[in-house]
């Protein structure tokens, strides 16, 4: 209402068509509650996922290479490589 004239307006959402202001307020409040519930569920799902990932990581076997025989293995590999080189040079 401005200067004695009324201005028509359009509803932002057709879902509110034919409803009273109180019904619209209730519907908006319900939508807000539902959004909050979804956010809580999404957060809980993320926490559950992190927990599952952590459980998998904790349960996985951490393997370290056996370094006790590493020098012997290196020597053996060098010896084998030298033999292969000498054989290939003879061919």
PDB file of C-alpha atoms in Angstrom:
ATOM      1  CA  UNK A   1       0.000   0.000   0.000  1.00  0.00           C
ATOM      2  CA  UNK A   2       1.552   3.237  -1.116  1.00  0.00           C
ATOM      3  CA  UNK A   3      -0.069   6.642  -1.636  1.00  0.00           C
ATOM      4  CA  UNK A   4      -3.516   5.164  -1.393  1.00  0.00           C
ATOM      5  CA  UNK A   5      -2.903   2.493  -4.019  1.00  0.00           C
ATOM      6  CA  UNK A   6      -2.282  -1.181  -3.615  1.00  0.00           C
ATOM      7  CA  UNK A   7       0.489  -2.979  -5.445  1.00  0.00           C
ATOM      8  CA  UNK A   8      -0.086  -6.481  -6.690  1.00  0.00           C
ATOM      9  CA  UNK A   9       2.652  -9.005  -6.073  1.00  0.00           C
ATOM     10  CA  UNK A  10       3.462 -12.472  -7.298  1.00  0.00           C
ATOM     11  CA  UNK A  11       4.308 -15.386  -5.085  1.00  0.00           C
ATOM     12  CA  UNK A  12       7.932 -16.438  -5.140  1.00  0.00           C
ATOM     13  CA  UNK A  13       6.903 -20.083  -4.913  1.00  0.00           C
ATOM     14  CA  UNK A  14       3.774 -21.617  -6.363  1.00  0.00           C
ATOM     15  CA  UNK A  15       3.639 -24.019  -3.407  1.00  0.00           C
ATOM     16  CA  UNK A  16       2.275 -21.161  -1.318  1.00  0.00           C
ATOM     17  CA  UNK A  17      -0.585 -20.379  -3.696  1.00  0.00           C
ATOM     18  CA  UNK A  18      -3.921 -20.310  -1.868  1.00  0.00           C
ATOM     19  CA  UNK A  19      -2.389 -20.534   1.611  1.00  0.00           C
ATOM     20  CA  UNK A  20      -2.696 -18.123   4.480  1.00  0.00           C
ATOM     21  CA  UNK A  21       0.284 -16.233   5.861  1.00  0.00           C
ATOM     22  CA  UNK A  22       0.286 -18.498   8.937  1.00  0.00           C
ATOM     23  CA  UNK A  23       0.339 -21.615   6.747  1.00  0.00           C
ATOM     24  CA  UNK A  24       3.227 -20.192   4.732  1.00  0.00           C
ATOM     25  CA  UNK A  25       5.151 -19.380   7.921  1.00  0.00           C
ATOM     26  CA  UNK A  26       4.567 -22.932   9.191  1.00  0.00           C
ATOM     27  CA  UNK A  27       5.712 -24.405   5.867  1.00  0.00           C
ATOM     28  CA  UNK A  28       8.858 -22.266   5.904  1.00  0.00           C
ATOM     29  CA  UNK A  29       9.595 -23.312   9.475  1.00  0.00           C
ATOM     30  CA  UNK A  30       9.169 -26.966   8.501  1.00  0.00           C
ATOM     31  CA  UNK A  31      11.529 -26.483   5.524  1.00  0.00           C
ATOM     32  CA  UNK A  32      14.094 -24.920   7.856  1.00  0.00           C
ATOM     33  CA  UNK A  33      13.837 -27.899  10.232  1.00  0.00           C
ATOM     34  CA  UNK A  34      14.227 -30.332   7.325  1.00  0.00           C
ATOM     35  CA  UNK A  35      17.311 -28.470   6.038  1.00  0.00           C
ATOM     36  CA  UNK A  36      18.850 -28.619   9.510  1.00  0.00           C
ATOM     37  CA  UNK A  37      18.122 -32.358   9.730  1.00  0.00           C
ATOM     38  CA  UNK A  38      19.762 -32.935   6.327  1.00  0.00           C
ATOM     39  CA  UNK A  39      22.829 -30.975   7.402  1.00  0.00           C
ATOM     40  CA  UNK A  40      23.091 -33.091  10.554  1.00  0.00           C
ATOM     41  CA  UNK A  41      22.742 -36.296   8.531  1.00  0.00           C
ATOM     42  CA  UNK A  42      25.374 -35.121   6.042  1.00  0.00           C
ATOM     43  CA  UNK A  43      27.792 -34.248   8.841  1.00  0.00           C
ATOM     44  CA  UNK A  44      27.208 -37.624  10.498  1.00  0.00           C
ATOM     45  CA  UNK A  45      27.817 -39.387   7.177  1.00  0.00           C
ATOM     46  CA  UNK A  46      31.132 -37.544   6.793  1.00  0.00           C
ATOM     47  CA  UNK A  47      32.143 -38.483  10.332  1.00  0.00           C
ATOM     48  CA  UNK A  48      31.204 -42.123   9.695  1.00  0.00           C
ATOM     49  CA  UNK A  49      33.239 -42.123   6.484  1.00  0.00           C
ATOM     50  CA  UNK A  50      36.278 -40.689   8.267  1.00  0.00           C
ATOM     51  CA  UNK A  51      35.893 -43.305  10.982  1.00  0.00           C
ATOM     52  CA  UNK A  52      35.670 -46.107   8.399  1.00  0.00           C
ATOM     53  CA  UNK A  53      38.753 -44.829   6.584  1.00  0.00           C
ATOM     54  CA  UNK A  54      40.653 -44.613   9.862  1.00  0.00           C
ATOM     55  CA  UNK A  55      39.618 -48.171  10.779  1.00  0.00           C
ATOM     56  CA  UNK A  56      40.844 -49.443   7.413  1.00  0.00           C
ATOM     57  CA  UNK A  57      44.118 -47.564   7.786  1.00  0.00           C
ATOM     58  CA  UNK A  58      44.607 -48.856  11.328  1.00  0.00           C
ATOM     59  CA  UNK A  59      43.852 -52.408  10.254  1.00  0.00           C
ATOM     60  CA  UNK A  60      46.161 -52.381   7.276  1.00  0.00           C
ATOM     61  CA  UNK A  61      49.488 -54.092   7.678  1.00  0.00           C
ATOM     62  CA  UNK A  62      52.395 -51.739   7.625  1.00  0.00           C
ATOM     63  CA  UNK A  63      55.142 -53.563   5.835  1.00  0.00           C
ATOM     64  CA  UNK A  64      58.736 -52.472   5.830  1.00  0.00           C
ATOM     65  CA  UNK A  65      61.226 -54.123   3.545  1.00  0.00           C
ATOM     66  CA  UNK A  66      63.548 -56.587   5.210  1.00  0.00           C
ATOM     67  CA  UNK A  67      66.809 -54.704   5.487  1.00  0.00           C
ATOM     68  CA  UNK A  68      68.713 -57.285   7.466  1.00  0.00           C
ATOM     69  CA  UNK A  69      70.073 -59.013   4.353  1.00  0.00           C
ATOM     70  CA  UNK A  70      70.280 -55.969   2.112  1.00  0.00           C
ATOM     71  CA  UNK A  71      74.078 -55.858   1.781  1.00  0.00           C
ATOM     72  CA  UNK A  72      74.256 -59.552   0.920  1.00  0.00           C
ATOM     73  CA  UNK A  73      71.499 -59.080  -1.643  1.00  0.00           C
ATOM     74  CA  UNK A  74      73.361 -56.154  -3.229  1.00  0.00           C
ATOM     75  CA  UNK A  75      76.549 -58.195  -3.459  1.00  0.00           C
ATOM     76  CA  UNK A  76      74.653 -61.099  -5.025  1.00  0.00           C
ATOM     77  CA  UNK A  77      72.992 -58.795  -7.563  1.00  0.00           C
ATOM     78  CA  UNK A  78      76.328 -57.225  -8.493  1.00  0.00           C
ATOM     79  CA  UNK A  79      77.886 -60.642  -8.967  1.00  0.00           C
ATOM     80  CA  UNK A  80      75.003 -61.772 -11.169  1.00  0.00           C
ATOM     81  CA  UNK A  81      75.162 -58.567 -13.204  1.00  0.00           C
ATOM     82  CA  UNK A  82      78.925 -58.975 -13.781  1.00  0.00           C
ATOM     83  CA  UNK A  83      78.415 -62.550 -14.957  1.00  0.00           C
ATOM     84  CA  UNK A  84      75.690 -61.456 -17.370  1.00  0.00           C
ATOM     85  CA  UNK A  85      77.888 -58.653 -18.709  1.00  0.00           C
ATOM     86  CA  UNK A  86      80.831 -60.983 -19.294  1.00  0.00           C
ATOM     87  CA  UNK A  87      78.609 -63.527 -21.066  1.00  0.00           C
ATOM     88  CA  UNK A  88      77.109 -60.842 -23.316  1.00  0.00           C
ATOM     89  CA  UNK A  89      80.592 -59.514 -24.170  1.00  0.00           C
ATOM     90  CA  UNK A  90      81.668 -62.993 -25.267  1.00  0.00           C
ATOM     91  CA  UNK A  91      78.725 -63.334 -27.663  1.00  0.00           C
TER      92      UNK A  91
END
